mmCIF file of C-alpha atoms in Angstrom:
data_model
loop_
_atom_site.group_PDB
_atom_site.id
_atom_site.type_symbol
_atom_site.label_atom_id
_atom_site.label_comp_id
_atom_site.label_asym_id
_atom_site.label_seq_id
_atom_site.Cartn_x
_atom_site.Cartn_y
_atom_site.Cartn_z
ATOM 1 C CA ASP A 1 0.000 0.000 0.000
ATOM 2 C CA THR A 2 1.704 3.149 -1.229
ATOM 3 C CA GLU A 3 -1.084 5.631 -0.630
ATOM 4 C CA VAL A 4 -2.093 8.314 1.788
ATOM 5 C CA THR A 5 -5.875 8.141 2.267
ATOM 6 C CA GLN A 6 -7.823 11.181 3.392
ATOM 7 C CA THR A 7 -11.456 11.263 4.500
ATOM 8 C CA PRO A 8 -13.830 12.826 3.877
ATOM 9 C CA LYS A 9 -13.110 14.123 0.370
ATOM 10 C CA HIS A 10 -15.546 17.007 0.812
ATOM 11 C CA LEU A 11 -16.854 18.644 3.983
ATOM 12 C CA VAL A 12 -19.264 21.516 4.522
ATOM 13 C CA MET A 13 -19.519 22.769 8.083
ATOM 14 C CA GLY A 14 -21.037 25.664 9.951
ATOM 15 C CA MET A 15 -18.998 28.017 12.085
ATOM 16 C CA THR A 16 -20.329 26.420 15.286
ATOM 17 C CA ASN A 17 -19.721 22.818 14.219
ATOM 18 C CA LYS A 18 -17.003 20.442 15.369
ATOM 19 C CA LYS A 19 -15.623 18.093 12.748
ATOM 20 C CA SER A 20 -12.498 16.038 12.119
ATOM 21 C CA LEU A 21 -10.380 15.303 9.076
ATOM 22 C CA LYS A 22 -8.650 11.942 8.922
ATOM 23 C CA CYS A 23 -5.477 10.779 7.218
ATOM 24 C CA GLU A 24 -4.133 7.230 7.075
ATOM 25 C CA GLN A 25 -0.998 5.630 5.629
ATOM 26 C CA HIS A 26 0.394 2.103 5.861
ATOM 27 C CA MET A 27 3.823 2.675 4.364
ATOM 28 C CA GLY A 28 5.608 2.724 7.708
ATOM 29 C CA HIS A 29 6.300 6.439 7.329
ATOM 30 C CA ARG A 30 7.155 8.060 10.639
ATOM 31 C CA ALA A 31 6.582 11.700 9.647
ATOM 32 C CA MET A 32 3.147 13.048 8.768
ATOM 33 C CA TYR A 33 2.112 16.531 7.736
ATOM 34 C CA TRP A 34 -0.953 18.744 7.398
ATOM 35 C CA TYR A 35 -0.967 21.406 4.694
ATOM 36 C CA LYS A 36 -3.585 24.030 3.854
ATOM 37 C CA GLN A 37 -4.004 25.143 0.250
ATOM 38 C CA LYS A 38 -6.079 28.109 -0.870
ATOM 39 C CA ALA A 39 -7.200 28.387 -4.479
ATOM 40 C CA LYS A 40 -4.391 29.080 -6.939
ATOM 41 C CA LYS A 41 -1.785 29.147 -4.173
ATOM 42 C CA PRO A 42 0.875 26.608 -3.180
ATOM 43 C CA PRO A 43 0.302 24.511 -0.057
ATOM 44 C CA GLU A 44 1.185 26.035 3.316
ATOM 45 C CA LEU A 45 2.577 23.837 6.063
ATOM 46 C CA MET A 46 0.435 23.672 9.206
ATOM 47 C CA PHE A 47 1.758 20.825 11.366
ATOM 48 C CA VAL A 48 4.429 18.134 11.326
ATOM 49 C CA TYR A 49 4.352 14.978 13.418
ATOM 50 C CA SER A 50 7.514 12.955 13.761
ATOM 51 C CA TYR A 51 7.313 9.588 15.520
ATOM 52 C CA GLU A 52 3.787 10.503 16.707
ATOM 53 C CA LYS A 53 5.001 13.679 18.414
ATOM 54 C CA LEU A 54 4.181 17.193 17.235
ATOM 55 C CA SER A 55 7.453 18.649 16.003
ATOM 56 C CA ILE A 56 6.326 21.709 14.033
ATOM 57 C CA ASN A 57 3.325 23.995 14.520
ATOM 58 C CA GLU A 58 3.474 26.847 12.028
ATOM 59 C CA SER A 59 1.595 29.304 14.261
ATOM 60 C CA VAL A 60 -1.741 27.769 13.369
ATOM 61 C CA PRO A 61 -4.833 29.118 15.231
ATOM 62 C CA SER A 62 -6.075 26.927 18.075
ATOM 63 C CA ARG A 63 -9.356 26.250 16.262
ATOM 64 C CA PHE A 64 -7.252 23.660 14.383
ATOM 65 C CA SER A 65 -6.130 20.842 16.676
ATOM 66 C CA PRO A 66 -3.983 18.006 15.324
ATOM 67 C CA GLU A 67 -3.787 14.534 16.799
ATOM 68 C CA CYS A 68 -1.618 11.531 15.958
ATOM 69 C CA PRO A 69 -3.119 8.505 17.757
ATOM 70 C CA ASN A 70 -0.643 6.062 16.213
ATOM 71 C CA SER A 71 2.016 5.854 13.526
ATOM 72 C CA SER A 72 -0.537 5.276 10.740
ATOM 73 C CA LEU A 73 -3.182 7.870 11.595
ATOM 74 C CA LEU A 74 -3.265 11.641 11.659
ATOM 75 C CA ASN A 75 -6.356 13.655 12.531
ATOM 76 C CA LEU A 76 -7.147 17.337 12.306
ATOM 77 C CA HIS A 77 -9.930 18.441 14.655
ATOM 78 C CA LEU A 78 -11.841 21.534 13.619
ATOM 79 C CA HIS A 79 -13.878 23.787 15.887
ATOM 80 C CA ALA A 80 -15.373 27.267 15.483
ATOM 81 C CA LEU A 81 -13.874 27.775 12.040
ATOM 82 C CA GLN A 82 -14.261 30.915 9.979
ATOM 83 C CA PRO A 83 -15.286 31.162 6.305
ATOM 84 C CA GLU A 84 -11.698 32.129 5.436
ATOM 85 C CA ASP A 85 -10.632 28.665 6.628
ATOM 86 C CA SER A 86 -12.315 27.196 3.561
ATOM 87 C CA ALA A 87 -9.543 25.498 1.604
ATOM 88 C CA LEU A 88 -8.124 22.167 0.459
ATOM 89 C CA TYR A 89 -6.472 20.381 3.381
ATOM 90 C CA LEU A 90 -3.722 18.022 2.315
ATOM 91 C CA CYS A 91 -2.065 15.302 4.330
ATOM 92 C CA ALA A 92 1.370 13.967 3.459
ATOM 93 C CA SER A 93 3.775 11.447 4.877
ATOM 94 C CA SER A 94 7.463 10.729 4.503
ATOM 95 C CA SER A 95 9.944 8.136 5.602
ATOM 96 C CA ARG A 96 12.671 8.791 8.115
ATOM 97 C CA ASP A 97 14.851 9.727 5.137
ATOM 98 C CA PRO A 98 12.648 11.875 2.849
ATOM 99 C CA ALA A 99 15.680 13.158 0.961
ATOM 100 C CA ASN A 100 16.015 9.664 -0.505
ATOM 101 C CA TYR A 101 12.438 8.469 -0.456
ATOM 102 C CA GLY A 102 10.370 11.622 -0.854
ATOM 103 C CA TYR A 103 6.899 12.538 0.230
ATOM 104 C CA THR A 104 3.533 10.963 -0.529
ATOM 105 C CA PHE A 105 0.520 13.255 -0.608
ATOM 106 C CA GLY A 106 -3.139 12.455 -0.102
ATOM 107 C CA SER A 107 -5.935 13.618 -2.383
ATOM 108 C CA GLY A 108 -7.067 16.197 0.128
ATOM 109 C CA THR A 109 -10.267 17.205 1.886
ATOM 110 C CA ARG A 110 -12.103 20.132 0.295
ATOM 111 C CA LEU A 111 -13.476 22.089 3.279
ATOM 112 C CA THR A 112 -16.157 24.747 2.988
ATOM 113 C CA VAL A 113 -17.098 26.760 6.090
ATOM 114 C CA VAL A 114 -20.502 28.436 5.876
ATOM 115 C CA LYS B 1 12.270 37.257 -3.681
ATOM 116 C CA ASN B 2 10.769 33.792 -3.213
ATOM 117 C CA GLU B 3 13.121 30.968 -2.409
ATOM 118 C CA VAL B 4 11.652 28.942 -5.300
ATOM 119 C CA GLU B 5 10.832 30.615 -8.606
ATOM 120 C CA GLN B 6 9.009 28.860 -11.429
ATOM 121 C CA SER B 7 8.554 29.929 -15.017
ATOM 122 C CA PRO B 8 6.381 30.350 -16.863
ATOM 123 C CA GLN B 9 3.411 31.011 -14.573
ATOM 124 C CA ASN B 10 0.988 30.036 -17.324
ATOM 125 C CA LEU B 11 1.600 27.928 -20.407
ATOM 126 C CA THR B 12 -0.728 27.014 -23.254
ATOM 127 C CA ALA B 13 0.464 24.419 -25.751
ATOM 128 C CA GLN B 14 -0.944 22.567 -28.712
ATOM 129 C CA GLU B 15 -1.277 18.802 -28.431
ATOM 130 C CA GLY B 16 1.973 17.119 -29.428
ATOM 131 C CA GLU B 17 4.254 20.009 -28.502
ATOM 132 C CA PHE B 18 7.371 19.652 -26.370
ATOM 133 C CA ILE B 19 6.947 21.528 -23.079
ATOM 134 C CA THR B 20 9.526 22.824 -20.622
ATOM 135 C CA ILE B 21 8.855 24.231 -17.160
ATOM 136 C CA ASN B 22 11.723 25.761 -15.226
ATOM 137 C CA CYS B 23 12.486 26.036 -11.524
ATOM 138 C CA SER B 24 15.220 28.059 -9.841
ATOM 139 C CA TYR B 25 15.931 28.075 -6.137
ATOM 140 C CA SER B 26 18.161 30.096 -3.864
ATOM 141 C CA VAL B 27 18.669 27.854 -0.831
ATOM 142 C CA GLY B 28 20.687 24.738 -0.112
ATOM 143 C CA ILE B 29 18.585 21.669 -0.674
ATOM 144 C CA SER B 30 18.749 17.946 -0.108
ATOM 145 C CA ALA B 31 16.268 17.117 -2.894
ATOM 146 C CA LEU B 32 13.764 18.642 -5.316
ATOM 147 C CA HIS B 33 10.252 17.455 -6.118
ATOM 148 C CA TRP B 34 8.160 17.964 -9.215
ATOM 149 C CA LEU B 35 4.487 17.676 -8.307
ATOM 150 C CA GLN B 36 1.304 17.590 -10.379
ATOM 151 C CA GLN B 37 -2.089 18.836 -9.268
ATOM 152 C CA HIS B 38 -5.264 18.633 -11.339
ATOM 153 C CA PRO B 39 -7.986 21.244 -10.696
ATOM 154 C CA GLY B 40 -9.602 20.647 -7.313
ATOM 155 C CA GLY B 41 -7.476 17.566 -6.782
ATOM 156 C CA GLY B 42 -4.721 16.287 -4.570
ATOM 157 C CA ILE B 43 -1.033 16.334 -5.305
ATOM 158 C CA VAL B 44 0.857 13.597 -7.106
ATOM 159 C CA SER B 45 4.613 13.391 -6.823
ATOM 160 C CA LEU B 46 6.086 12.986 -10.305
ATOM 161 C CA PHE B 47 9.801 13.019 -9.516
ATOM 162 C CA MET B 48 12.198 13.468 -6.680
ATOM 163 C CA LEU B 49 15.704 14.503 -7.732
ATOM 164 C CA SER B 50 18.935 15.151 -5.948
ATOM 165 C CA SER B 51 21.154 15.019 -9.045
ATOM 166 C CA GLY B 52 21.144 14.313 -12.765
ATOM 167 C CA LYS B 53 18.101 13.289 -14.727
ATOM 168 C CA LYS B 54 15.063 11.045 -14.366
ATOM 169 C CA LYS B 55 12.583 9.837 -16.978
ATOM 170 C CA HIS B 56 9.118 8.365 -16.577
ATOM 171 C CA GLY B 57 7.108 7.815 -19.719
ATOM 172 C CA ARG B 58 6.800 11.146 -21.526
ATOM 173 C CA LEU B 59 8.113 13.102 -18.561
ATOM 174 C CA ILE B 60 11.762 14.011 -18.002
ATOM 175 C CA ALA B 61 13.184 15.946 -15.070
ATOM 176 C CA THR B 62 16.694 17.340 -14.771
ATOM 177 C CA ILE B 63 18.526 19.154 -12.039
ATOM 178 C CA ASN B 64 21.780 21.142 -11.966
ATOM 179 C CA ILE B 65 22.801 21.465 -8.339
ATOM 180 C CA GLN B 66 25.637 23.928 -9.045
ATOM 181 C CA GLU B 67 23.318 26.283 -10.933
ATOM 182 C CA LYS B 68 20.371 25.652 -8.551
ATOM 183 C CA HIS B 69 18.073 24.974 -11.456
ATOM 184 C CA SER B 70 15.711 22.200 -12.498
ATOM 185 C CA SER B 71 13.543 21.617 -15.541
ATOM 186 C CA LEU B 72 10.510 19.440 -16.196
ATOM 187 C CA HIS B 73 9.975 18.405 -19.806
ATOM 188 C CA ILE B 74 6.873 16.838 -21.307
ATOM 189 C CA THR B 75 7.270 15.233 -24.713
ATOM 190 C CA ALA B 76 4.326 14.747 -27.092
ATOM 191 C CA SER B 77 2.003 16.713 -24.803
ATOM 192 C CA HIS B 78 -1.627 15.648 -24.476
ATOM 193 C CA PRO B 79 -4.738 17.423 -23.148
ATOM 194 C CA ARG B 80 -4.692 15.096 -20.108
ATOM 195 C CA ASP B 81 -1.362 16.698 -19.130
ATOM 196 C CA SER B 82 -3.290 19.903 -18.366
ATOM 197 C CA ALA B 83 -2.685 20.569 -14.674
ATOM 198 C CA VAL B 84 -0.682 22.711 -12.292
ATOM 199 C CA TYR B 85 2.956 21.655 -12.030
ATOM 200 C CA ILE B 86 4.697 22.582 -8.793
ATOM 201 C CA CYS B 87 8.380 22.594 -8.006
ATOM 202 C CA ALA B 88 9.130 22.009 -4.314
ATOM 203 C CA VAL B 89 12.553 21.925 -2.744
ATOM 204 C CA MET B 90 13.432 20.004 0.365
ATOM 205 C CA GLU B 91 15.610 22.131 2.586
ATOM 206 C CA TYR B 92 17.996 20.493 5.029
ATOM 207 C CA GLY B 93 15.766 19.548 7.956
ATOM 208 C CA ASN B 94 13.233 18.090 5.494
ATOM 209 C CA LYS B 95 11.025 21.169 5.180
ATOM 210 C CA LEU B 96 9.376 21.479 1.751
ATOM 211 C CA VAL B 97 9.325 24.921 0.150
ATOM 212 C CA PHE B 98 6.921 25.225 -2.764
ATOM 213 C CA GLY B 99 7.068 27.285 -5.904
ATOM 214 C CA ALA B 100 3.949 29.141 -7.037
ATOM 215 C CA GLY B 101 3.195 26.559 -9.710
ATOM 216 C CA THR B 102 2.870 26.593 -13.494
ATOM 217 C CA ILE B 103 -0.618 26.288 -14.944
ATOM 218 C CA LEU B 104 -0.389 24.154 -18.084
ATOM 219 C CA ARG B 105 -3.165 23.883 -20.614
ATOM 220 C CA VAL B 106 -2.747 21.582 -23.581
ATOM 221 C CA LYS B 107 -5.260 22.140 -26.374
ATOM 222 C CA SER B 108 -6.338 19.423 -28.793
#
């Protein structure tokens, strides 16, 4: 299995809702990432987990809360989002040596906040 | 100045044409990715390079580490190649820095 699977593919939520995005990989990768991508812009790094521990938080607002329950799963919990948070949320994973083995990206979750 | 510059920003080609997209970067890197993204879709990694040249089907990627420059070539372009092509460099410490992307449209 050489894929990163993200669910759901599309999500519409109100500003008072709580929802979660899920990301799963079974490649034995020990680093996992959340990116946010606005239309016609490159992805922006949000969080990095390395060996299930949060190693990078790029000053993301607390209404986004990441969780890494085990080495295969990465969640992004959403609460009290704003319409400007509408974007494509991409998950990626990499091996311990991404310079040799690269990154694998998921297909993304298209989030719309209404 | 962005750390990763791509050119052109937009490219329209006729089916069958040879296409080149360029990427220049200003930082030390451990590797460079070429990525493809179709409208509204996720990202697919096409190549990862740290030196030389790689080929996959009609796609060829080259990198010149001394000149800090990489190119992505598409031979015999096809409308299904229409997508955004993104150059991303992996800085030491494994952080990816993305270029702004090149929007490619191949007309039949």
